PDB file of C-alpha atoms in Angstrom:
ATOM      1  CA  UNK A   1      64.383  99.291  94.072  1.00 50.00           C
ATOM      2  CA  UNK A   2      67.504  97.205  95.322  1.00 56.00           C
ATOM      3  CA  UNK A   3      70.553  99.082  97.330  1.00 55.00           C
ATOM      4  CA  UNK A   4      73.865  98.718  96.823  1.00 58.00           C
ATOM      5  CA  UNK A   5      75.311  96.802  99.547  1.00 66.00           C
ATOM      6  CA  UNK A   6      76.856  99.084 102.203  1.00 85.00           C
ATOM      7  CA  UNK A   7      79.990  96.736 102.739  1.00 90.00           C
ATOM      8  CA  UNK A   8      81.487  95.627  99.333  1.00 93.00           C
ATOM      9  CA  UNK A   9      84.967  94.296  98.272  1.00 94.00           C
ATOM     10  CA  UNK A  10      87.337  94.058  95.546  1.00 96.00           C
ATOM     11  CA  UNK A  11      91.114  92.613  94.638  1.00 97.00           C
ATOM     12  CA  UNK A  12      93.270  93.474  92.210  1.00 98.00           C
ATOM     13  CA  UNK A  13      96.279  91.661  91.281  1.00 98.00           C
ATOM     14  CA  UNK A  14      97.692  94.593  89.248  1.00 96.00           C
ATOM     15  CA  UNK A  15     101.376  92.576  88.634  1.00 97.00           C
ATOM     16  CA  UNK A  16     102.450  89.400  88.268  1.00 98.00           C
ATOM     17  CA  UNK A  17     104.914  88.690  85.908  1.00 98.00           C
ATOM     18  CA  UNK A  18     108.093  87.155  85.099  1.00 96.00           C
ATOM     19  CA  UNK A  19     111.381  87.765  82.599  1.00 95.00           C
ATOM     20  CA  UNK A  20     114.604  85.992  81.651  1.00 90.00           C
ATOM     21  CA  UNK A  21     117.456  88.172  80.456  1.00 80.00           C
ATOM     22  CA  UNK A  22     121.470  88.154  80.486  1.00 72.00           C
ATOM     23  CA  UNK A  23     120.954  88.967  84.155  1.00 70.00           C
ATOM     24  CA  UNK A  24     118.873  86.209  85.216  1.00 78.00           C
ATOM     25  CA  UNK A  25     115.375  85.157  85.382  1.00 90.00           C
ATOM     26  CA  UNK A  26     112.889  86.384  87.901  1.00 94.00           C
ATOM     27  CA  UNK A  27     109.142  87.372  88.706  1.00 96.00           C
ATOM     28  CA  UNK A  28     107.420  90.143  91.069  1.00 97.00           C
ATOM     29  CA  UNK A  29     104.039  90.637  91.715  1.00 97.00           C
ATOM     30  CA  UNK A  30     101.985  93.666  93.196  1.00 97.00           C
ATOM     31  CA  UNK A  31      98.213  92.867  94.846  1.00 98.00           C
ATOM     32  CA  UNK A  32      96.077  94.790  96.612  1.00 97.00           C
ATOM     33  CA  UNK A  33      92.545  94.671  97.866  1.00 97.00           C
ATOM     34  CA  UNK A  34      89.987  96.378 100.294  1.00 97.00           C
ATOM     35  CA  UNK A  35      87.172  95.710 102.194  1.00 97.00           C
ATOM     36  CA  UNK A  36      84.420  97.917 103.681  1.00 96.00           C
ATOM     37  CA  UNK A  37      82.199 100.854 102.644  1.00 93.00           C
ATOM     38  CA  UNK A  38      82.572 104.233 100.191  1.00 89.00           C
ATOM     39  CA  UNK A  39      84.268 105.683 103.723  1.00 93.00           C
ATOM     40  CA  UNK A  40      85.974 103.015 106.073  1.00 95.00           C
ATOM     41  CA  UNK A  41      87.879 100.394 104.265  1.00 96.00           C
ATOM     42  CA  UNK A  42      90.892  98.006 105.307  1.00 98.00           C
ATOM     43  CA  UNK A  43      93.809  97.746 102.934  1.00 98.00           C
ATOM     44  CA  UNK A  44      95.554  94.637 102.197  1.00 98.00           C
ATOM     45  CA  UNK A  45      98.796  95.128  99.544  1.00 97.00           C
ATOM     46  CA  UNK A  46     101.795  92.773  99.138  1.00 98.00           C
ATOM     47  CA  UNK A  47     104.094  93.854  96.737  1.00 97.00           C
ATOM     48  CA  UNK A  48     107.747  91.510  96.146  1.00 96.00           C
ATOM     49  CA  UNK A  49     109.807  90.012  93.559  1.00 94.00           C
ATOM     50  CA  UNK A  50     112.046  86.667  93.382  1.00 94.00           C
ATOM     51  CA  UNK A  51     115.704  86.257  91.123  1.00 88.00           C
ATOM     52  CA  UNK A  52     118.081  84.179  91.345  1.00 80.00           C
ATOM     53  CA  UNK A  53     116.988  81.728  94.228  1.00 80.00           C
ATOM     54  CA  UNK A  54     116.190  85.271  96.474  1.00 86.00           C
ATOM     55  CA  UNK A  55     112.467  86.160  97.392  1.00 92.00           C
ATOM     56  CA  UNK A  56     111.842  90.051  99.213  1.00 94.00           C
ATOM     57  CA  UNK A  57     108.829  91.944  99.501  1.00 95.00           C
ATOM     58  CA  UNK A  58     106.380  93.658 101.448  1.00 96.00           C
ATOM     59  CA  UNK A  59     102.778  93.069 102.979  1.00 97.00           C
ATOM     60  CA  UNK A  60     100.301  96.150 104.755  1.00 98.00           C
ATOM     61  CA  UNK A  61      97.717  95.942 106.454  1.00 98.00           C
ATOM     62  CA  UNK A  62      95.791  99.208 106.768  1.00 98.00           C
ATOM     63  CA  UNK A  63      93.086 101.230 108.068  1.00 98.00           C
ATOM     64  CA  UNK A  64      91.308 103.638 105.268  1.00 97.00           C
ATOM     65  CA  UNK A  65      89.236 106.856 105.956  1.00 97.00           C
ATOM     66  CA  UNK A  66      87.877 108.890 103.146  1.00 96.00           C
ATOM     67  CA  UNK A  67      89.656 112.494 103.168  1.00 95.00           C
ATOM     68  CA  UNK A  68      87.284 113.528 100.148  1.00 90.00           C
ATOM     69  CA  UNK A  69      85.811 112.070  97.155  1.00 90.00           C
ATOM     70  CA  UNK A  70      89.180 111.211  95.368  1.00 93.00           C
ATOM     71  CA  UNK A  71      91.071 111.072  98.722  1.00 96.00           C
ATOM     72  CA  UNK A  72      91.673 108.809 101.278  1.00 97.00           C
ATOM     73  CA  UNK A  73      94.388 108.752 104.517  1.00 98.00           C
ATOM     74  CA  UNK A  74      95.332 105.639 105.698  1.00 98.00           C
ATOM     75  CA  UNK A  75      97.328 104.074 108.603  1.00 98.00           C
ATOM     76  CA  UNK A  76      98.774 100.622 109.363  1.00 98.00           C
ATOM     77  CA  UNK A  77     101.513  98.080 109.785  1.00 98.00           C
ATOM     78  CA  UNK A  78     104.004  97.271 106.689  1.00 97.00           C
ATOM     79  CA  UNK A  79     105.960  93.810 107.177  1.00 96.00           C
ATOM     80  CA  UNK A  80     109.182  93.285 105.054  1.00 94.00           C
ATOM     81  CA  UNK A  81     110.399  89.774 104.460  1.00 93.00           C
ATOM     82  CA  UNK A  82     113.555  88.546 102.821  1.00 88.00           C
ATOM     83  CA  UNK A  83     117.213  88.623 104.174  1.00 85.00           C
ATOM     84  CA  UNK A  84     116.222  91.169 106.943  1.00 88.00           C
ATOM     85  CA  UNK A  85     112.861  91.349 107.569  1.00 92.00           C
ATOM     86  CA  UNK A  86     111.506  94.063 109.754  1.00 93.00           C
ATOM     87  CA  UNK A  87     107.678  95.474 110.471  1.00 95.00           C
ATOM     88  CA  UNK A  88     107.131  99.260 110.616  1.00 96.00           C
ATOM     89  CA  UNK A  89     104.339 101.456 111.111  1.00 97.00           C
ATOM     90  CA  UNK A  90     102.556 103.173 107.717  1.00 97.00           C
ATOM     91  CA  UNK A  91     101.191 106.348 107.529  1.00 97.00           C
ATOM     92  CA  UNK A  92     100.009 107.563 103.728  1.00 97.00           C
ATOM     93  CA  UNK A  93      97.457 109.048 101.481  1.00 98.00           C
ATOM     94  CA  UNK A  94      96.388 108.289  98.151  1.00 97.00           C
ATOM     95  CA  UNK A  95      93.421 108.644  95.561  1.00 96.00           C
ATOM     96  CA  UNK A  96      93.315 110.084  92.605  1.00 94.00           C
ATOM     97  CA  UNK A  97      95.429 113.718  91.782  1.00 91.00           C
ATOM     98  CA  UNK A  98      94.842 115.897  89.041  1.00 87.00           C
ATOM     99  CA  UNK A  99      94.550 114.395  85.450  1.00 87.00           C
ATOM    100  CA  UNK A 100      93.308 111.329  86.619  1.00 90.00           C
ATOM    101  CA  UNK A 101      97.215 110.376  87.787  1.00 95.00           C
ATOM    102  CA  UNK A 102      96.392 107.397  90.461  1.00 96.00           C
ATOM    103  CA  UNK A 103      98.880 108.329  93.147  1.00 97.00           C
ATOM    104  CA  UNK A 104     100.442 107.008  96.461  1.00 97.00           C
ATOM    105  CA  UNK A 105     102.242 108.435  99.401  1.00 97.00           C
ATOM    106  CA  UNK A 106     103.877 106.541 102.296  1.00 97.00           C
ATOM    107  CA  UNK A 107     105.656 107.132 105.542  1.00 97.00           C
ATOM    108  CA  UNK A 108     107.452 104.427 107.419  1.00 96.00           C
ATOM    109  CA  UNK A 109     108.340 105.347 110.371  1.00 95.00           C
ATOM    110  CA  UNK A 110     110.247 102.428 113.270  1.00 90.00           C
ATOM    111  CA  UNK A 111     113.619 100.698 112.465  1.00 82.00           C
ATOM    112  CA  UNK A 112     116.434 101.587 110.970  1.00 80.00           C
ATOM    113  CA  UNK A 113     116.320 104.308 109.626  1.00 81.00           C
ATOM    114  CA  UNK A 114     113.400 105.490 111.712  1.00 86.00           C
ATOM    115  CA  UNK A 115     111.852 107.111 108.610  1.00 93.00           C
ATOM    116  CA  UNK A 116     111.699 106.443 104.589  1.00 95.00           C
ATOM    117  CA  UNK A 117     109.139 108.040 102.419  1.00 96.00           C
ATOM    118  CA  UNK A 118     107.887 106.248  99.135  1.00 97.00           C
ATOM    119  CA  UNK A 119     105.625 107.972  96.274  1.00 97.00           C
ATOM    120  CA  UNK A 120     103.871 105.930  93.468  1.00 97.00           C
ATOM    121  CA  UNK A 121     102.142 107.519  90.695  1.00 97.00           C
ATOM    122  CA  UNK A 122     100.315 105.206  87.836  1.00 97.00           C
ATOM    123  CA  UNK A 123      98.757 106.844  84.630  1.00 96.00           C
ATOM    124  CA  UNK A 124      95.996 104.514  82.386  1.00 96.00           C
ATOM    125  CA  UNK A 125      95.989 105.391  79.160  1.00 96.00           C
ATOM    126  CA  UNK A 126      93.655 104.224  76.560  1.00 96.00           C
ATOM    127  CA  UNK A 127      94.398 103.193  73.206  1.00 97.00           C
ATOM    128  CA  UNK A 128      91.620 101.765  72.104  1.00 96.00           C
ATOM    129  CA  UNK A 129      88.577 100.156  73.929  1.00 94.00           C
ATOM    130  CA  UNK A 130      91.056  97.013  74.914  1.00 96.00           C
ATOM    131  CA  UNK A 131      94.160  98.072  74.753  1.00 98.00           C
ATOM    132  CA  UNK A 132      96.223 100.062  77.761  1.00 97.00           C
ATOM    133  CA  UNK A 133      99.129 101.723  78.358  1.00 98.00           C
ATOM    134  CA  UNK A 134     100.424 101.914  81.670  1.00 98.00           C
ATOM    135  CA  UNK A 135     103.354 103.854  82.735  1.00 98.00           C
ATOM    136  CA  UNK A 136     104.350 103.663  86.154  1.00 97.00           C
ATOM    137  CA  UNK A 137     106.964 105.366  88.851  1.00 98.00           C
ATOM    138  CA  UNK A 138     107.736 104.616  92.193  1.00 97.00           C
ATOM    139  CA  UNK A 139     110.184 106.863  94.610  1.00 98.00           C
ATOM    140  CA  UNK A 140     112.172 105.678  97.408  1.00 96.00           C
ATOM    141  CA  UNK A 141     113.935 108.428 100.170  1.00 96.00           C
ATOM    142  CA  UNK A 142     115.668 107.800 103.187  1.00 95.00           C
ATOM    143  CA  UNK A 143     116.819 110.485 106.368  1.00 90.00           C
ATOM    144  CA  UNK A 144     119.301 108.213 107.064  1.00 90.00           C
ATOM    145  CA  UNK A 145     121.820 105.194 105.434  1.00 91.00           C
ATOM    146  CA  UNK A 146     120.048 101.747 105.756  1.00 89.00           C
ATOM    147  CA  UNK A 147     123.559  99.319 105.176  1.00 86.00           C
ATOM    148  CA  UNK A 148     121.599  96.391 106.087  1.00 86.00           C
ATOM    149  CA  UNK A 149     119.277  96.730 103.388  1.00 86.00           C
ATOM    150  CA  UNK A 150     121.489  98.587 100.975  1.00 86.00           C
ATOM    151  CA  UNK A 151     119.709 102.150 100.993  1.00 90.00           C
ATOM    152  CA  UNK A 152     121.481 104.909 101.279  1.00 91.00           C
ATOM    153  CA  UNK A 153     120.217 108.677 102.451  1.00 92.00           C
ATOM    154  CA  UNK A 154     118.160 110.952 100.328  1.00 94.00           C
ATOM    155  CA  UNK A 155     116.744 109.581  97.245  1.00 95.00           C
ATOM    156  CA  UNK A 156     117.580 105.865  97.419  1.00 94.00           C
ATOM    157  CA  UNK A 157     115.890 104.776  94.231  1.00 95.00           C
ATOM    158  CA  UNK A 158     113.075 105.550  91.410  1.00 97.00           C
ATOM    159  CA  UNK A 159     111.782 102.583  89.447  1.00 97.00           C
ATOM    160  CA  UNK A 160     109.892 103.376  86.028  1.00 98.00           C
ATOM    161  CA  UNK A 161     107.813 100.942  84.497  1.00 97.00           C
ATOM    162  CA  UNK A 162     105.971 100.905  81.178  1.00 98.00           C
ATOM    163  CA  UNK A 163     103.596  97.819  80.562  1.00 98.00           C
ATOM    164  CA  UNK A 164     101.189  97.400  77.557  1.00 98.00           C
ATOM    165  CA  UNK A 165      98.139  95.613  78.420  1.00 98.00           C
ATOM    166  CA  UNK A 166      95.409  93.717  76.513  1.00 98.00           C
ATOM    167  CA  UNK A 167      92.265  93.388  77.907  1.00 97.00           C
ATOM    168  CA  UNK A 168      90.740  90.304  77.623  1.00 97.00           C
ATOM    169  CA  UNK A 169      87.927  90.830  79.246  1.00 95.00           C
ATOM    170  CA  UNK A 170      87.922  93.774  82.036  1.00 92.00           C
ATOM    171  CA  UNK A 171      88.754  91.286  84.682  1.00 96.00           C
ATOM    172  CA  UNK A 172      91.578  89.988  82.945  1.00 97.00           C
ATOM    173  CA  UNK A 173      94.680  91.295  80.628  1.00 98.00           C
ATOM    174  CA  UNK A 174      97.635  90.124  79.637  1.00 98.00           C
ATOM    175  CA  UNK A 175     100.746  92.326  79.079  1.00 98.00           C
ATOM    176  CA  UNK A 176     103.999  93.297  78.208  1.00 98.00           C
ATOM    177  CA  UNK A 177     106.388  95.823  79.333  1.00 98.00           C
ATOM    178  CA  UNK A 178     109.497  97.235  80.409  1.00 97.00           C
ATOM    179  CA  UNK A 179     110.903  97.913  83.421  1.00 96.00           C
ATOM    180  CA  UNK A 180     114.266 100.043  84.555  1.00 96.00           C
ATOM    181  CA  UNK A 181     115.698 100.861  88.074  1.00 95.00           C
ATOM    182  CA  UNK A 182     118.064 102.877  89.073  1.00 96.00           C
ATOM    183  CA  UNK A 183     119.658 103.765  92.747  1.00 95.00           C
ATOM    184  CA  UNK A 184     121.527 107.106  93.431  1.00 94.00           C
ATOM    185  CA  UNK A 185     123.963 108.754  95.995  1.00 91.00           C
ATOM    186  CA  UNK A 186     124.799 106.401  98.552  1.00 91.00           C
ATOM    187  CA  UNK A 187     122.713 103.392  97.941  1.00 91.00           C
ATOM    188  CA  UNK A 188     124.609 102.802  94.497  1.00 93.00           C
ATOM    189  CA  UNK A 189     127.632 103.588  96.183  1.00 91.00           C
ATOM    190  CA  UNK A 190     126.960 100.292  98.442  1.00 89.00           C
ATOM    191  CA  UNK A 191     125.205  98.491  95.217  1.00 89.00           C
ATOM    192  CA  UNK A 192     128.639  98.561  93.662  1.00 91.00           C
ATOM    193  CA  UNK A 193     130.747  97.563  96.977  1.00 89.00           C
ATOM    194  CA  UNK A 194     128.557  94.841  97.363  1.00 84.00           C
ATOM    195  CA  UNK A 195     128.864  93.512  93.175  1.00 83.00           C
ATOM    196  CA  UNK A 196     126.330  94.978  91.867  1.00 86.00           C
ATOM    197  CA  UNK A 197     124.910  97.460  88.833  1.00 88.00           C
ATOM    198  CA  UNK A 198     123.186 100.631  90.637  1.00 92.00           C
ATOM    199  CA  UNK A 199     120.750 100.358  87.448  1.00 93.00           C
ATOM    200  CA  UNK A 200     119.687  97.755  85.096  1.00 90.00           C
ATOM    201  CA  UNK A 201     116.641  97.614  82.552  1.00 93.00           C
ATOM    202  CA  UNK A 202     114.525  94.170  81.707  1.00 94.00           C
ATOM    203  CA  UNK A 203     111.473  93.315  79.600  1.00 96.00           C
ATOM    204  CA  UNK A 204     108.787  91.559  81.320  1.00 97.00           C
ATOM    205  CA  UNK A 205     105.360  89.558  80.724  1.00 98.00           C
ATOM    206  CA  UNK A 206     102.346  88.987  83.353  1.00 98.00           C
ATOM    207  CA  UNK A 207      98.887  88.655  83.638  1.00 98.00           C
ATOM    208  CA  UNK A 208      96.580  91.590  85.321  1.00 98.00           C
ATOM    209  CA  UNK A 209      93.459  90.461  86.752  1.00 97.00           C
ATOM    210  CA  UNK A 210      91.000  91.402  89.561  1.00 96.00           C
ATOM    211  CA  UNK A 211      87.482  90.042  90.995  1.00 89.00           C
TER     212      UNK A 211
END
């Protein structure tokens, strides 16, 4: 009898789409992958979007230990590119809460401000044997005003996603879906002195797919 192999890997590009709407025309894209065993695993994610001629995102690197069996803390280094970019040290957990709710919590700590907190939950729900609905929301809260990157203290902003996928095949899907963001308090208090809507909605299309 053959044994599974005690180092595996896997990579998911769980985003990558695009839309064109009154606002402009853009795409984003979320990846992540791991390598290493049921316990010890290193974390690769980039996560960023592109509109109107402007590119930002994020990339971590991080170090995975298994807190349980749905659990795992992990610890790293997140770089931000775009305008400003910056690198920060990540501190987290994330696995799999109650009622199968795939969730993610983050600390950054190093800049300014020396510490934002971020929390992503993700819910699959099945339709039918190919057909998913995924809703999505992802939390963003600052200690402190960031002016250089337009966050202000406390919660910053919440983004709520809703994307309909169609599984090909269980490697690959393509979807639609909907997408709104909204900033509060301070940060859309310096969205709107710098020209801009604290909250805007667009529809989206994009291909999931993972090997």
């Amino acid at each position: 009898m053959e044994h599974a192999p005690t180092i595996n890997r896997y990579l998911l590009v769980d985003q990558f789409e695009g839309w064109n709407n009154a606002h402009g025309s853009g795409q984003a894209w979320a990846v992540k992958g791991w390598w290493g065993s049921d316990t010890h695993r290193l974390w690769l994610r980039a996560e960023g979007q592109r509109e109107n001629s402007r590119s930002e995102g994020s990339i971590d690197l991080l170090y995975g230990q298994a807190t349980g069996p749905w659990w795992e803390a992990v610890a790293g280094i997140r770089h931000e590119h775009g305008p400003q970019p910056r690198s920060r040290a990540a501190f987290g957990l994330q696995g799999l809460s109650p009622y199968r709710l795939e969730t993610r919590l983050n600390a950054l700590v190093g800049g300014t401000p020396r510490l934002a907190l971020e929390a992503e939950v993700e819910y699959s729900l099945l339709l039918s044997n190919r057909l998913i609905l995924q809703p999505s929301l992802h939390a963003t809260a600052l200690l402190r005003d960031d002016t250089v990157h337009g966050q202000g203290r406390g919660l910053a902003s919440v983004e709520g996603g809703l994307r309909l996928r169609y599984e090909i095949s269980r490697r690959f899907a393509p979807y639609l879906g909907v997408v709104h963001e909204r900033q509060f308090g301070r940060s859309a208090d310096l969205a709107r002195d710098d020209g801009q809507a604290p909250q805007h909605t667009r529809w989206v299309a994009g291909l999931r797919f993972w090997f």
